[in-house]
mmCIF file of C-alpha atoms in Angstrom:
data_model
loop_
_atom_site.group_PDB
_atom_site.id
_atom_site.type_symbol
_atom_site.label_atom_id
_atom_site.label_comp_id
_atom_site.label_asym_id
_atom_site.label_seq_id
_atom_site.Cartn_x
_atom_site.Cartn_y
_atom_site.Cartn_z
ATOM 1 C CA GLU A 1 0.043 -0.107 0.200
ATOM 2 C CA ALA A 2 1.508 3.378 -0.912
ATOM 3 C CA GLN A 3 2.067 5.308 2.264
ATOM 4 C CA VAL A 4 3.573 8.054 3.770
ATOM 5 C CA THR A 5 4.413 7.072 7.320
ATOM 6 C CA GLN A 6 5.158 9.347 10.465
ATOM 7 C CA ASN A 7 6.705 8.730 13.898
ATOM 8 C CA PRO A 8 5.988 9.154 16.550
ATOM 9 C CA ARG A 9 1.940 10.593 16.298
ATOM 10 C CA TYR A 10 1.911 11.966 19.511
ATOM 11 C CA LEU A 11 4.360 13.448 21.025
ATOM 12 C CA ILE A 12 5.297 16.459 24.645
ATOM 13 C CA THR A 13 8.534 17.607 25.586
ATOM 14 C CA VAL A 14 11.017 19.639 27.214
ATOM 15 C CA THR A 15 12.252 23.442 26.068
ATOM 16 C CA GLY A 16 15.376 22.957 24.738
ATOM 17 C CA LYS A 17 15.580 19.082 24.409
ATOM 18 C CA LYS A 18 16.668 18.048 20.913
ATOM 19 C CA LEU A 19 13.897 15.821 18.974
ATOM 20 C CA THR A 20 13.707 14.241 15.282
ATOM 21 C CA VAL A 21 10.753 13.495 13.692
ATOM 22 C CA THR A 22 10.811 10.672 11.592
ATOM 23 C CA CYS A 23 9.047 10.397 7.868
ATOM 24 C CA SER A 24 9.365 7.547 5.229
ATOM 25 C CA GLN A 25 7.418 7.269 1.990
ATOM 26 C CA ASN A 26 7.235 3.794 -0.033
ATOM 27 C CA MET A 27 6.219 5.578 -3.578
ATOM 28 C CA ASN A 28 9.348 6.325 -4.898
ATOM 29 C CA HIS A 29 8.923 9.642 -5.222
ATOM 30 C CA GLU A 30 11.550 12.600 -5.922
ATOM 31 C CA TYR A 31 9.793 15.037 -4.189
ATOM 32 C CA MET A 32 9.492 15.600 0.070
ATOM 33 C CA SER A 33 7.950 17.956 2.634
ATOM 34 C CA TRP A 34 7.174 18.965 6.084
ATOM 35 C CA TYR A 35 4.065 21.158 6.958
ATOM 36 C CA ARG A 36 3.102 22.705 10.167
ATOM 37 C CA GLN A 37 -0.497 23.135 10.608
ATOM 38 C CA ASP A 38 -1.610 25.901 12.868
ATOM 39 C CA PRO A 39 -5.478 27.205 14.133
ATOM 40 C CA GLY A 40 -6.584 29.573 11.312
ATOM 41 C CA LEU A 41 -3.464 29.545 9.313
ATOM 42 C CA GLY A 42 -3.992 26.256 7.197
ATOM 43 C CA LEU A 43 -0.574 24.449 6.385
ATOM 44 C CA ARG A 44 2.657 25.993 6.025
ATOM 45 C CA GLN A 45 5.210 24.601 4.234
ATOM 46 C CA ILE A 46 8.914 24.054 6.931
ATOM 47 C CA TYR A 47 11.162 22.400 4.469
ATOM 48 C CA TYR A 48 11.599 20.912 1.864
ATOM 49 C CA SER A 49 13.685 18.565 -0.691
ATOM 50 C CA MET A 50 13.758 17.921 -4.598
ATOM 51 C CA ASN A 51 15.589 14.657 -4.399
ATOM 52 C CA VAL A 52 18.700 12.733 -1.959
ATOM 53 C CA GLU A 53 20.651 15.355 -0.503
ATOM 54 C CA VAL A 54 19.067 18.457 -2.107
ATOM 55 C CA THR A 55 16.967 20.248 0.408
ATOM 56 C CA ASP A 56 15.917 23.534 0.681
ATOM 57 C CA LYS A 57 13.575 26.188 2.852
ATOM 58 C CA GLY A 58 10.113 26.494 2.873
ATOM 59 C CA ASP A 59 8.241 29.654 5.005
ATOM 60 C CA VAL A 60 8.671 28.888 8.393
ATOM 61 C CA PRO A 61 12.352 27.517 8.366
ATOM 62 C CA GLU A 62 13.846 28.663 11.445
ATOM 63 C CA GLY A 63 14.209 26.701 14.619
ATOM 64 C CA TYR A 64 14.113 23.329 11.980
ATOM 65 C CA LYS A 65 16.271 21.427 10.124
ATOM 66 C CA VAL A 66 16.231 18.006 7.646
ATOM 67 C CA SER A 67 18.174 16.226 6.181
ATOM 68 C CA ARG A 68 17.273 13.827 2.525
ATOM 69 C CA LYS A 69 20.344 10.760 2.780
ATOM 70 C CA GLU A 70 17.582 8.576 0.975
ATOM 71 C CA LYS A 71 15.237 8.961 -1.205
ATOM 72 C CA ARG A 72 12.484 7.557 1.291
ATOM 73 C CA ASN A 73 13.484 8.624 4.167
ATOM 74 C CA PHE A 74 12.915 12.676 5.334
ATOM 75 C CA PRO A 75 13.009 13.118 8.996
ATOM 76 C CA LEU A 76 12.413 16.901 10.721
ATOM 77 C CA ILE A 77 14.535 17.910 13.526
ATOM 78 C CA LEU A 78 13.700 20.291 16.256
ATOM 79 C CA GLU A 79 17.560 20.992 17.712
ATOM 80 C CA SER A 80 16.108 23.273 20.627
ATOM 81 C CA PRO A 81 12.987 22.853 20.598
ATOM 82 C CA SER A 82 11.099 25.728 21.962
ATOM 83 C CA PRO A 83 7.120 26.308 23.229
ATOM 84 C CA ASN A 84 6.404 28.125 20.138
ATOM 85 C CA GLN A 85 6.835 24.616 17.716
ATOM 86 C CA THR A 86 4.012 23.621 19.478
ATOM 87 C CA SER A 87 2.093 22.195 16.821
ATOM 88 C CA LEU A 88 0.906 19.661 14.407
ATOM 89 C CA TYR A 89 3.226 18.721 11.665
ATOM 90 C CA PHE A 90 2.383 16.753 8.454
ATOM 91 C CA CYS A 91 5.459 14.639 6.092
ATOM 92 C CA ALA A 92 4.341 14.956 2.473
ATOM 93 C CA SER A 93 5.792 13.665 -0.417
ATOM 94 C CA SER A 94 5.172 13.178 -4.651
ATOM 95 C CA LEU A 95 7.055 12.686 -7.873
ATOM 96 C CA GLY A 96 7.988 16.516 -8.209
ATOM 97 C CA GLN A 97 7.010 20.004 -7.333
ATOM 98 C CA GLY A 98 4.467 21.541 -9.458
ATOM 99 C CA LEU A 99 2.113 20.767 -11.968
ATOM 100 C CA ASN A 100 0.019 17.375 -12.269
ATOM 101 C CA THR A 101 1.719 16.058 -9.146
ATOM 102 C CA GLU A 102 -0.416 14.765 -6.476
ATOM 103 C CA ALA A 103 1.320 14.738 -2.878
ATOM 104 C CA PHE A 104 0.358 11.987 -0.480
ATOM 105 C CA PHE A 105 0.504 13.285 3.221
ATOM 106 C CA GLY A 106 1.665 11.277 6.271
ATOM 107 C CA GLN A 107 -1.291 10.789 9.663
ATOM 108 C CA GLY A 108 0.443 13.671 12.229
ATOM 109 C CA THR A 109 2.624 14.273 14.597
ATOM 110 C CA ARG A 110 0.821 16.447 17.440
ATOM 111 C CA LEU A 111 3.828 17.768 19.043
ATOM 112 C CA THR A 112 3.671 19.768 22.678
ATOM 113 C CA VAL A 113 6.628 21.864 23.749
ATOM 114 C CA VAL A 114 6.698 22.826 27.341
ATOM 115 C CA ALA B 1 2.942 36.140 -4.456
ATOM 116 C CA GLN B 2 0.760 33.201 -5.445
ATOM 117 C CA SER B 3 -1.464 32.666 -2.484
ATOM 118 C CA VAL B 4 -5.038 30.497 -1.553
ATOM 119 C CA SER B 5 -7.762 31.988 0.614
ATOM 120 C CA GLN B 6 -10.937 30.667 2.051
ATOM 121 C CA HIS B 7 -13.535 33.034 2.942
ATOM 122 C CA ASN B 8 -15.604 30.696 5.298
ATOM 123 C CA HIS B 9 -13.851 29.346 8.516
ATOM 124 C CA HIS B 10 -16.360 27.897 10.003
ATOM 125 C CA VAL B 11 -19.417 26.539 8.948
ATOM 126 C CA ILE B 12 -22.380 24.761 10.757
ATOM 127 C CA LEU B 13 -25.058 23.264 8.966
ATOM 128 C CA SER B 14 -28.164 20.197 9.822
ATOM 129 C CA GLU B 15 -28.058 17.244 7.598
ATOM 130 C CA ALA B 16 -29.334 17.254 3.892
ATOM 131 C CA ALA B 17 -28.489 21.040 3.947
ATOM 132 C CA SER B 18 -26.638 21.842 0.915
ATOM 133 C CA LEU B 19 -22.657 23.129 0.791
ATOM 134 C CA GLU B 20 -20.639 25.330 -0.729
ATOM 135 C CA LEU B 21 -17.393 26.033 0.705
ATOM 136 C CA GLY B 22 -15.169 28.877 -1.269
ATOM 137 C CA CYS B 23 -12.130 28.843 -2.914
ATOM 138 C CA ASN B 24 -9.736 31.659 -4.265
ATOM 139 C CA TYR B 25 -6.593 31.764 -5.703
ATOM 140 C CA SER B 26 -4.801 34.047 -7.192
ATOM 141 C CA TYR B 27 -2.196 32.139 -10.190
ATOM 142 C CA GLY B 28 -2.266 33.762 -13.777
ATOM 143 C CA GLY B 29 -1.653 30.760 -16.412
ATOM 144 C CA THR B 30 -1.776 27.092 -15.973
ATOM 145 C CA VAL B 31 -2.888 26.234 -12.133
ATOM 146 C CA ASN B 32 -3.321 23.073 -9.852
ATOM 147 C CA LEU B 33 -6.314 22.819 -7.417
ATOM 148 C CA PHE B 34 -7.029 20.735 -4.669
ATOM 149 C CA TRP B 35 -9.680 20.534 -2.035
ATOM 150 C CA TYR B 36 -8.290 18.126 0.832
ATOM 151 C CA VAL B 37 -10.366 17.164 3.899
ATOM 152 C CA GLN B 38 -9.210 15.701 7.145
ATOM 153 C CA TYR B 39 -11.384 14.422 9.546
ATOM 154 C CA PRO B 40 -10.985 14.667 13.280
ATOM 155 C CA GLY B 41 -8.095 13.514 14.665
ATOM 156 C CA GLN B 42 -6.575 12.358 10.893
ATOM 157 C CA HIS B 43 -4.511 13.425 8.013
ATOM 158 C CA LEU B 44 -5.524 14.999 5.390
ATOM 159 C CA GLN B 45 -6.918 13.030 2.157
ATOM 160 C CA LEU B 46 -7.435 14.692 -1.390
ATOM 161 C CA LEU B 47 -11.274 14.940 -1.995
ATOM 162 C CA LEU B 48 -10.645 16.039 -5.577
ATOM 163 C CA LYS B 49 -7.974 17.589 -7.612
ATOM 164 C CA TYR B 50 -8.185 19.944 -10.761
ATOM 165 C CA PHE B 51 -5.239 19.871 -13.684
ATOM 166 C CA SER B 52 -6.702 20.651 -16.646
ATOM 167 C CA GLY B 53 -10.248 19.941 -18.933
ATOM 168 C CA ASP B 54 -13.491 19.480 -17.727
ATOM 169 C CA PRO B 55 -14.202 22.124 -15.112
ATOM 170 C CA LEU B 56 -16.375 20.428 -13.591
ATOM 171 C CA VAL B 57 -14.981 17.902 -11.296
ATOM 172 C CA LYS B 58 -15.875 14.880 -9.341
ATOM 173 C CA GLY B 59 -14.311 13.846 -6.472
ATOM 174 C CA ILE B 60 -14.544 10.719 -3.282
ATOM 175 C CA LYS B 61 -18.159 10.942 -1.268
ATOM 176 C CA GLY B 62 -20.800 13.259 -3.603
ATOM 177 C CA PHE B 63 -18.411 15.791 -3.709
ATOM 178 C CA GLU B 64 -17.964 18.155 -6.387
ATOM 179 C CA ALA B 65 -15.693 21.355 -7.633
ATOM 180 C CA GLU B 66 -16.125 23.585 -10.023
ATOM 181 C CA PHE B 67 -13.023 25.326 -11.640
ATOM 182 C CA ILE B 68 -14.073 29.366 -13.019
ATOM 183 C CA LYS B 69 -11.018 30.758 -14.680
ATOM 184 C CA SER B 70 -12.763 34.099 -15.033
ATOM 185 C CA LYS B 71 -13.520 34.125 -11.682
ATOM 186 C CA PHE B 72 -10.169 32.368 -10.151
ATOM 187 C CA SER B 73 -11.888 30.736 -8.059
ATOM 188 C CA PHE B 74 -12.528 26.690 -7.449
ATOM 189 C CA ASN B 75 -15.604 25.555 -4.896
ATOM 190 C CA LEU B 76 -16.878 22.900 -3.218
ATOM 191 C CA ARG B 77 -20.300 21.521 -3.820
ATOM 192 C CA LYS B 78 -22.145 19.325 -1.852
ATOM 193 C CA PRO B 79 -25.892 19.053 -2.440
ATOM 194 C CA SER B 80 -26.539 17.338 0.162
ATOM 195 C CA VAL B 81 -24.806 16.757 3.889
ATOM 196 C CA GLN B 82 -24.185 14.491 6.519
ATOM 197 C CA TRP B 83 -23.085 14.214 10.063
ATOM 198 C CA SER B 84 -19.747 12.469 8.636
ATOM 199 C CA ASP B 85 -18.839 15.133 6.431
ATOM 200 C CA THR B 86 -17.422 16.854 9.732
ATOM 201 C CA ALA B 87 -14.391 18.067 8.820
ATOM 202 C CA GLU B 88 -11.785 20.735 8.523
ATOM 203 C CA TYR B 89 -10.953 21.290 4.221
ATOM 204 C CA PHE B 90 -8.961 22.936 2.990
ATOM 205 C CA CYS B 91 -8.236 24.294 -0.154
ATOM 206 C CA ALA B 92 -4.883 24.253 -2.075
ATOM 207 C CA GLY B 93 -3.132 24.928 -5.240
ATOM 208 C CA ASN B 94 -0.240 25.365 -7.440
ATOM 209 C CA THR B 95 1.564 26.658 -10.552
ATOM 210 C CA GLY B 96 4.623 26.200 -12.937
ATOM 211 C CA PHE B 97 6.815 24.199 -10.671
ATOM 212 C CA GLN B 98 5.742 26.139 -7.550
ATOM 213 C CA LYS B 99 4.943 24.404 -4.722
ATOM 214 C CA LEU B 100 1.845 23.685 -3.102
ATOM 215 C CA VAL B 101 0.453 26.736 -1.204
ATOM 216 C CA PHE B 102 -3.019 25.871 1.596
ATOM 217 C CA GLY B 103 -5.365 28.212 2.056
ATOM 218 C CA THR B 104 -6.581 28.473 5.840
ATOM 219 C CA GLY B 105 -9.369 26.165 5.883
ATOM 220 C CA THR B 106 -13.117 26.075 6.756
ATOM 221 C CA ARG B 107 -14.585 23.836 9.644
ATOM 222 C CA LEU B 108 -17.560 22.106 8.778
ATOM 223 C CA LEU B 109 -19.635 21.212 11.650
ATOM 224 C CA VAL B 110 -22.478 19.052 9.922
ATOM 225 C CA SER B 111 -25.738 18.640 13.149
ATOM 226 C CA PRO B 112 -27.679 15.494 12.978
#
């Protein structure tokens, strides 16, 4: 079954404690991205990756890092989480960026930073 | 800058009422448009998409949307909603090699 898998689904952590949210897709997609979803703001892109070892900032990259060492995996790293990073995070993948491509989303990770 | 706007932030309907959720986009030229649904506690699911061709697009669960280029609109419709349609709905779009941009979402509550 084609899917995007994120882990964990729920995470509560303390300010400053490094964490990683994993994302894996089994569709051989080149393009992967991370979004955060906040009430009244919709989904905003944090980082994206066009292919292995190619990553770039989205609209709200501050406080986040990503890596793309393998095509299927695209982890999101918070080196020093802060309460304003409390949010719902989604990983997405697609064949590419731009026209005539459809994005597939993971189940989401609800992060709370206290 | 490219943008997608949804005018209704919250909509409350009774079962069997008709639904129309507004979506406007700011792109010129060729555009792809999508409607996603997010049921409580779940991830985003694609309801329908417009790439080209027939401007009336039919999706899953009885939803449809009409691409009206002259109005820069892609409104979502359903003739008769059910309680199970309670969810948050997101319009999204992109053009050229640009990333997918989302609207701020519309929360729909259907009362039984």
